[in-house]
mmCIF file of C-alpha atoms in Angstrom:
data_model
loop_
_atom_site.group_PDB
_atom_site.id
_atom_site.type_symbol
_atom_site.label_atom_id
_atom_site.label_comp_id
_atom_site.label_asym_id
_atom_site.label_seq_id
_atom_site.Cartn_x
_atom_site.Cartn_y
_atom_site.Cartn_z
ATOM 1 C CA THR Y 623 0.000 0.000 0.000
ATOM 2 C CA ARG Y 624 2.805 2.413 0.819
ATOM 3 C CA GLN Y 625 4.530 1.656 -2.480
ATOM 4 C CA GLU Y 626 1.374 2.255 -4.495
ATOM 5 C CA ASP Y 627 -0.165 5.172 -2.586
ATOM 6 C CA GLY Y 628 2.627 6.709 -0.516
ATOM 7 C CA PHE Y 629 3.558 9.403 -3.032
ATOM 8 C CA THR Y 630 -0.061 10.481 -3.508
ATOM 9 C CA TRP Y 631 -0.635 10.499 0.254
ATOM 10 C CA GLN Y 632 2.301 12.822 0.826
ATOM 11 C CA LYS Y 633 1.519 15.029 -2.164
ATOM 12 C CA ASN Y 634 -2.005 15.600 -0.872
ATOM 13 C CA VAL Y 635 -0.720 16.254 2.655
ATOM 14 C CA LEU Y 636 1.624 18.972 1.408
ATOM 15 C CA LEU Y 637 -1.067 20.567 -0.766
ATOM 16 C CA ASN Y 638 -3.530 20.542 2.131
ATOM 17 C CA ILE Y 639 -1.231 21.626 4.972
ATOM 18 C CA GLU Y 640 -2.178 25.305 4.908
ATOM 19 C CA TYR Y 641 -5.865 24.461 5.221
ATOM 20 C CA TRP Y 642 -5.371 21.430 7.482
ATOM 21 C CA THR Y 643 -3.686 23.616 10.104
ATOM 22 C CA ARG Y 644 -6.420 26.289 10.230
ATOM 23 C CA GLN Y 645 -9.676 24.695 9.042
ATOM 24 C CA ARG Y 646 -9.838 21.933 11.615
ATOM 25 C CA MET Y 647 -12.846 20.346 13.272
ATOM 26 C CA PRO Y 648 -13.456 22.562 16.342
ATOM 27 C CA ALA Y 649 -12.962 21.044 19.794
ATOM 28 C CA SER Y 650 -16.199 22.827 20.763
ATOM 29 C CA TRP Y 651 -18.164 20.255 18.750
ATOM 30 C CA ALA Y 652 -17.701 17.642 21.479
ATOM 31 C CA GLY Y 653 -21.114 16.754 22.911
ATOM 32 C CA GLU Y 654 -22.860 19.594 21.057
ATOM 33 C CA LEU Y 655 -25.605 17.284 19.732
ATOM 34 C CA SER Y 656 -26.165 15.366 22.950
ATOM 35 C CA GLY Y 657 -29.382 13.357 22.758
ATOM 36 C CA VAL Y 658 -30.101 14.188 19.099
ATOM 37 C CA PRO Y 659 -30.820 11.121 16.904
ATOM 38 C CA ALA Y 660 -28.271 10.426 14.173
ATOM 39 C CA PHE Y 661 -28.561 8.598 10.865
ATOM 40 C CA ILE Y 662 -25.246 7.257 9.507
ATOM 41 C CA CYS Y 663 -25.137 6.369 5.805
ATOM 42 C CA GLY Y 664 -22.564 4.068 4.284
ATOM 43 C CA ALA Y 665 -22.546 2.938 0.668
ATOM 44 C CA GLY Y 666 -23.311 -0.758 1.142
ATOM 45 C CA PRO Y 667 -25.801 -2.439 -1.233
ATOM 46 C CA SER Y 668 -28.538 -2.427 1.419
ATOM 47 C CA LEU Y 669 -28.826 1.360 1.034
ATOM 48 C CA ASP Y 670 -30.750 0.722 -2.186
ATOM 49 C CA ILE Y 671 -33.528 -0.653 0.019
ATOM 50 C CA SER Y 672 -33.192 1.358 3.225
ATOM 51 C CA ALA Y 673 -32.747 4.833 1.697
ATOM 52 C CA LEU Y 674 -36.517 5.159 1.238
ATOM 53 C CA LYS Y 675 -37.055 4.538 4.960
ATOM 54 C CA LEU Y 676 -34.322 7.024 5.769
ATOM 55 C CA SER Y 677 -35.919 9.725 3.616
ATOM 56 C CA ALA Y 678 -39.101 9.470 5.686
ATOM 57 C CA ALA Y 679 -37.220 9.910 8.972
ATOM 58 C CA ALA Y 680 -34.303 12.184 8.010
ATOM 59 C CA LYS Y 681 -35.841 15.402 9.367
ATOM 60 C CA LYS Y 682 -36.188 13.828 12.805
ATOM 61 C CA GLY Y 683 -32.428 13.743 13.354
ATOM 62 C CA VAL Y 684 -29.002 14.605 11.977
ATOM 63 C CA VAL Y 685 -27.763 12.878 8.815
ATOM 64 C CA PHE Y 686 -24.113 11.821 8.439
ATOM 65 C CA SER Y 687 -23.024 10.450 5.066
ATOM 66 C CA ALA Y 688 -19.998 8.727 3.607
ATOM 67 C CA ASP Y 689 -18.923 10.422 0.377
ATOM 68 C CA SER Y 690 -19.939 7.467 -1.818
ATOM 69 C CA ALA Y 691 -23.511 7.601 -0.511
ATOM 70 C CA LEU Y 692 -24.187 11.259 -1.358
ATOM 71 C CA ASN Y 693 -25.521 10.480 -4.824
ATOM 72 C CA ALA Y 694 -28.027 7.951 -3.490
ATOM 73 C CA LEU Y 695 -29.246 10.296 -0.772
ATOM 74 C CA ALA Y 696 -29.731 13.098 -3.294
ATOM 75 C CA LYS Y 697 -32.130 10.891 -5.258
ATOM 76 C CA TYR Y 698 -34.320 10.730 -2.163
ATOM 77 C CA ASN Y 699 -33.933 14.452 -1.401
ATOM 78 C CA VAL Y 700 -31.975 13.755 1.767
ATOM 79 C CA MET Y 701 -29.498 16.566 2.475
ATOM 80 C CA PRO Y 702 -26.756 15.380 4.841
ATOM 81 C CA ASP Y 703 -25.809 17.655 7.707
ATOM 82 C CA PHE Y 704 -22.315 16.115 7.704
ATOM 83 C CA ALA Y 705 -20.402 14.341 4.924
ATOM 84 C CA VAL Y 706 -17.077 12.552 5.344
ATOM 85 C CA SER Y 707 -14.401 11.993 2.682
ATOM 86 C CA ILE Y 708 -10.997 10.798 3.899
ATOM 87 C CA ASP Y 709 -9.553 8.771 0.991
ATOM 88 C CA ILE Y 710 -6.964 9.759 -1.604
ATOM 89 C CA ALA Y 711 -8.986 8.495 -4.576
ATOM 90 C CA LYS Y 712 -12.304 10.220 -3.907
ATOM 91 C CA ALA Y 713 -12.205 13.556 -5.677
ATOM 92 C CA PRO Y 714 -15.170 15.897 -5.038
ATOM 93 C CA GLU Y 715 -16.423 15.711 -8.619
ATOM 94 C CA LYS Y 716 -16.982 11.965 -8.140
ATOM 95 C CA CYS Y 717 -18.964 12.411 -4.927
ATOM 96 C CA LEU Y 718 -20.748 15.756 -4.727
ATOM 97 C CA VAL Y 719 -24.085 16.350 -6.400
ATOM 98 C CA THR Y 720 -24.433 19.711 -8.163
ATOM 99 C CA GLY Y 721 -26.391 22.158 -6.063
ATOM 100 C CA LYS Y 722 -26.540 19.815 -3.064
ATOM 101 C CA ILE Y 723 -23.364 20.401 -1.079
ATOM 102 C CA PRO Y 724 -23.727 19.128 2.510
ATOM 103 C CA ASN Y 725 -23.774 21.673 5.310
ATOM 104 C CA ARG Y 726 -20.440 20.417 6.686
ATOM 105 C CA VAL Y 727 -17.821 18.319 4.899
ATOM 106 C CA LEU Y 728 -15.032 16.652 6.854
ATOM 107 C CA VAL Y 729 -11.891 15.594 5.035
ATOM 108 C CA SER Y 730 -8.391 14.398 5.909
ATOM 109 C CA ALA Y 731 -4.898 15.603 5.096
ATOM 110 C CA ILE Y 732 -4.631 12.900 2.405
ATOM 111 C CA SER Y 733 -7.928 13.812 0.714
ATOM 112 C CA PRO Y 734 -7.600 15.298 -2.792
ATOM 113 C CA ALA Y 735 -6.728 18.990 -2.534
ATOM 114 C CA ALA Y 736 -9.643 19.789 -4.867
ATOM 115 C CA TRP Y 737 -12.000 19.583 -1.879
ATOM 116 C CA VAL Y 738 -10.695 22.970 -0.728
ATOM 117 C CA ASN Y 739 -12.182 24.677 -3.791
ATOM 118 C CA ALA Y 740 -15.223 22.432 -4.177
ATOM 119 C CA VAL Y 741 -16.738 23.291 -0.798
ATOM 120 C CA PRO Y 742 -17.195 26.778 0.723
ATOM 121 C CA GLN Y 743 -14.454 27.461 3.258
ATOM 122 C CA ASP Y 744 -16.899 27.766 6.145
ATOM 123 C CA ASN Y 745 -18.298 24.298 5.331
ATOM 124 C CA LEU Y 746 -14.991 22.409 5.159
ATOM 125 C CA PHE Y 747 -13.255 20.903 8.181
ATOM 126 C CA PHE Y 748 -10.129 18.745 8.443
ATOM 127 C CA LEU Y 749 -9.705 15.775 10.772
ATOM 128 C CA SER Y 750 -6.415 14.476 12.112
ATOM 129 C CA GLY Y 751 -5.145 11.223 10.653
ATOM 130 C CA ARG Y 752 -2.213 8.876 10.970
ATOM 131 C CA GLN Y 753 0.370 10.408 8.663
ATOM 132 C CA ILE Y 754 3.943 11.026 9.801
ATOM 133 C CA THR Y 755 3.774 14.696 8.778
ATOM 134 C CA GLU Y 756 0.783 15.119 11.072
ATOM 135 C CA ASP Y 757 2.775 13.439 13.866
ATOM 136 C CA TRP Y 758 5.487 16.075 13.313
ATOM 137 C CA PHE Y 759 2.958 18.897 13.640
ATOM 138 C CA THR Y 760 1.681 17.341 16.860
ATOM 139 C CA ALA Y 761 5.241 17.276 18.193
ATOM 140 C CA GLN Y 762 5.454 21.017 17.402
ATOM 141 C CA GLY Y 763 2.414 21.692 19.582
ATOM 142 C CA LEU Y 764 -0.565 21.495 17.173
ATOM 143 C CA ASP Y 765 -3.165 19.419 18.991
ATOM 144 C CA ARG Y 766 -4.963 16.644 17.185
ATOM 145 C CA THR Y 767 -8.674 16.983 16.518
ATOM 146 C CA GLY Y 768 -11.050 15.417 19.036
ATOM 147 C CA ILE Y 769 -11.469 12.367 16.828
ATOM 148 C CA ALA Y 770 -9.214 11.073 14.080
ATOM 149 C CA THR Y 771 -10.037 9.393 10.797
ATOM 150 C CA SER Y 772 -10.699 5.679 11.135
ATOM 151 C CA GLU Y 773 -10.845 2.783 8.676
ATOM 152 C CA SER Y 774 -13.426 4.227 6.281
ATOM 153 C CA CYS Y 775 -15.671 7.193 5.620
ATOM 154 C CA GLY Y 776 -18.649 5.367 7.119
ATOM 155 C CA SER Y 777 -16.892 4.378 10.340
ATOM 156 C CA THR Y 778 -15.459 7.900 10.670
ATOM 157 C CA ALA Y 779 -18.967 9.334 10.285
ATOM 158 C CA LEU Y 780 -20.114 7.000 13.055
ATOM 159 C CA GLU Y 781 -17.228 8.130 15.266
ATOM 160 C CA LEU Y 782 -18.193 11.743 14.593
ATOM 161 C CA ALA Y 783 -21.823 11.181 15.621
ATOM 162 C CA HIS Y 784 -20.643 9.527 18.831
ATOM 163 C CA TYR Y 785 -18.208 12.390 19.514
ATOM 164 C CA LEU Y 786 -21.000 14.931 19.060
ATOM 165 C CA GLY Y 787 -23.090 13.032 21.604
ATOM 166 C CA CYS Y 788 -25.844 11.851 19.269
ATOM 167 C CA SER Y 789 -28.287 9.290 20.616
ATOM 168 C CA PRO Y 790 -29.711 6.997 19.424
ATOM 169 C CA ILE Y 791 -27.629 6.255 16.328
ATOM 170 C CA TYR Y 792 -29.085 4.436 13.297
ATOM 171 C CA LEU Y 793 -26.879 2.856 10.636
ATOM 172 C CA PHE Y 794 -27.921 2.648 6.972
ATOM 173 C CA GLY Y 795 -25.866 0.948 4.252
ATOM 174 C CA MET Y 796 -23.200 -0.197 6.716
ATOM 175 C CA ASP Y 797 -23.015 -3.751 5.357
ATOM 176 C CA LEU Y 798 -19.257 -4.352 5.711
ATOM 177 C CA ALA Y 799 -19.660 -7.339 3.368
ATOM 178 C CA ALA Y 800 -20.623 -8.264 -0.150
ATOM 179 C CA ASP Y 801 -24.221 -9.122 -0.952
ATOM 180 C CA ALA Y 802 -24.688 -12.759 0.098
ATOM 181 C CA THR Y 803 -26.804 -13.527 -2.984
ATOM 182 C CA ASP Y 804 -24.651 -11.539 -5.412
ATOM 183 C CA PRO Y 805 -20.970 -11.284 -4.310
ATOM 184 C CA ILE Y 806 -20.177 -8.993 -7.256
ATOM 185 C CA LYS Y 807 -22.439 -6.350 -5.693
ATOM 186 C CA ARG Y 808 -20.621 -4.621 -2.841
ATOM 187 C CA HIS Y 809 -21.936 -1.044 -3.049
ATOM 188 C CA MET Y 810 -25.331 0.525 -3.622
ATOM 189 C CA SER Y 811 -26.277 0.999 -7.257
ATOM 190 C CA GLY Y 812 -25.644 4.756 -7.379
ATOM 191 C CA ALA Y 813 -21.981 4.602 -6.353
ATOM 192 C CA ASP Y 814 -19.449 5.738 -8.946
ATOM 193 C CA SER Y 815 -17.705 2.503 -9.979
ATOM 194 C CA THR Y 816 -14.492 4.350 -10.868
ATOM 195 C CA LEU Y 817 -13.991 5.100 -7.157
ATOM 196 C CA TYR Y 818 -13.195 1.445 -6.577
ATOM 197 C CA LYS Y 819 -11.505 0.387 -9.806
ATOM 198 C CA ASP Y 820 -8.080 0.051 -8.141
ATOM 199 C CA SER Y 821 -9.297 -1.692 -5.006
ATOM 200 C CA GLY Y 822 -8.208 -5.142 -6.193
ATOM 201 C CA TYR Y 823 -11.554 -6.684 -5.288
ATOM 202 C CA ASP Y 824 -12.135 -10.044 -6.971
ATOM 203 C CA PRO Y 825 -15.411 -11.798 -6.049
ATOM 204 C CA ALA Y 826 -14.087 -15.041 -7.542
ATOM 205 C CA ARG Y 827 -11.287 -15.436 -5.007
ATOM 206 C CA GLN Y 828 -11.708 -16.962 -1.579
ATOM 207 C CA LEU Y 829 -12.827 -14.272 0.864
ATOM 208 C CA PRO Y 830 -12.884 -14.566 4.661
ATOM 209 C CA LYS Y 831 -16.279 -15.429 6.142
ATOM 210 C CA VAL Y 832 -17.878 -13.531 9.014
ATOM 211 C CA PRO Y 833 -21.192 -13.867 10.885
ATOM 212 C CA GLY Y 834 -24.082 -12.369 8.942
ATOM 213 C CA ASN Y 835 -27.194 -10.615 10.166
ATOM 214 C CA TYR Y 836 -29.477 -13.045 8.341
ATOM 215 C CA VAL Y 837 -27.147 -15.900 7.360
ATOM 216 C CA ASP Y 838 -24.657 -17.855 9.454
ATOM 217 C CA LYS Y 839 -21.654 -16.754 7.398
ATOM 218 C CA LEU Y 840 -21.058 -14.450 4.457
ATOM 219 C CA PRO Y 841 -17.938 -13.263 2.611
ATOM 220 C CA THR Y 842 -16.393 -9.914 3.409
ATOM 221 C CA PHE Y 843 -13.761 -7.895 1.571
ATOM 222 C CA LEU Y 844 -13.592 -5.475 4.511
ATOM 223 C CA LEU Y 845 -12.299 -7.653 7.331
ATOM 224 C CA GLY Y 846 -9.645 -5.042 8.146
ATOM 225 C CA ASP Y 847 -12.427 -2.466 8.632
ATOM 226 C CA LEU Y 848 -14.891 -4.757 10.403
ATOM 227 C CA ARG Y 849 -12.596 -5.962 13.183
ATOM 228 C CA PRO Y 850 -11.573 -2.552 14.610
ATOM 229 C CA LEU Y 851 -15.104 -1.191 14.154
ATOM 230 C CA ASN Y 852 -16.530 -4.095 16.160
ATOM 231 C CA ALA Y 853 -13.858 -3.603 18.813
ATOM 232 C CA ARG Y 854 -14.918 0.029 19.293
ATOM 233 C CA LEU Y 855 -18.635 -0.705 19.200
ATOM 234 C CA SER Y 856 -18.240 -3.329 21.906
ATOM 235 C CA THR Y 857 -17.131 -0.604 24.352
ATOM 236 C CA TRP Y 858 -20.033 1.777 23.653
ATOM 237 C CA PRO Y 859 -23.269 1.864 25.684
ATOM 238 C CA SER Y 860 -25.745 -0.877 24.834
ATOM 239 C CA GLU Y 861 -28.858 0.175 22.904
ATOM 240 C CA LEU Y 862 -27.023 3.212 21.497
ATOM 241 C CA VAL Y 863 -26.498 1.961 17.934
ATOM 242 C CA HIS Y 864 -29.200 0.387 15.746
ATOM 243 C CA ASN Y 865 -28.314 -1.293 12.445
ATOM 244 C CA VAL Y 866 -31.084 -0.820 9.862
ATOM 245 C CA ASN Y 867 -30.193 -3.558 7.413
ATOM 246 C CA ASP Y 868 -31.724 -6.434 5.455
ATOM 247 C CA ARG Y 869 -28.331 -8.124 4.919
ATOM 248 C CA GLY Y 870 -24.701 -7.442 5.895
ATOM 249 C CA ALA Y 871 -22.244 -8.523 8.571
ATOM 250 C CA VAL Y 872 -23.004 -8.599 12.269
ATOM 251 C CA LEU Y 873 -21.912 -5.413 14.039
ATOM 252 C CA GLU Y 874 -21.107 -5.891 17.720
ATOM 253 C CA ASN Y 875 -23.302 -4.330 20.392
ATOM 254 C CA THR Y 876 -25.893 -3.052 17.928
ATOM 255 C CA THR Y 877 -29.619 -3.685 17.663
ATOM 256 C CA LEU Y 878 -30.629 -5.124 14.289
ATOM 257 C CA VAL Y 879 -33.642 -3.473 12.682
#
């Protein structure tokens, strides 16, 4: 991964440094939405089914979206309050819907620098990550943001909702596995396929199996994301997180809806 992406990571970090140091997620956000329901949207294939239910409930809480899910939410006229994009490959033109920019967009130091011009300055916030240049800035006295980027945009959005104090939290499209009946399908239909063309995913190869919500075992291509996410969820209060899903992998300490 370092050989393939290391240069792009560092290039983006250097292009973003000016903004990363002064447009950071404010520490004052901690607990600011205490007791407000949150809806977290990943880009799993189940979102094709659950997005309609979300659209009926969206105004009753705060909507957090992974970048790849923005297109699907726009089709149902759901405007996210927070969007998260933390990957090097996800340029804003592949994620944002014209005329429907989320109220707040959170990015990382390795995100494409084009996000700085694609989103109004007052709407864009940077999160700390795990890059060595960021470690150097921390050593110079620049505090890290209250939460850091995690394994994916969806899990980072979930971390953000928890940090803000949201409760209860409902997950949509957080499958963390391929579709059990169609392993080729691993994202909702509206996702831009070019975002994942270099992922190396091959549904024909042997994938690790994990417990499923509705089947004993199902294949996952996101084991490296699922394990740390489950580890964090297991430490959170019970009954806090509800997984609205008709498929997908089991998420620890969540209530299946």
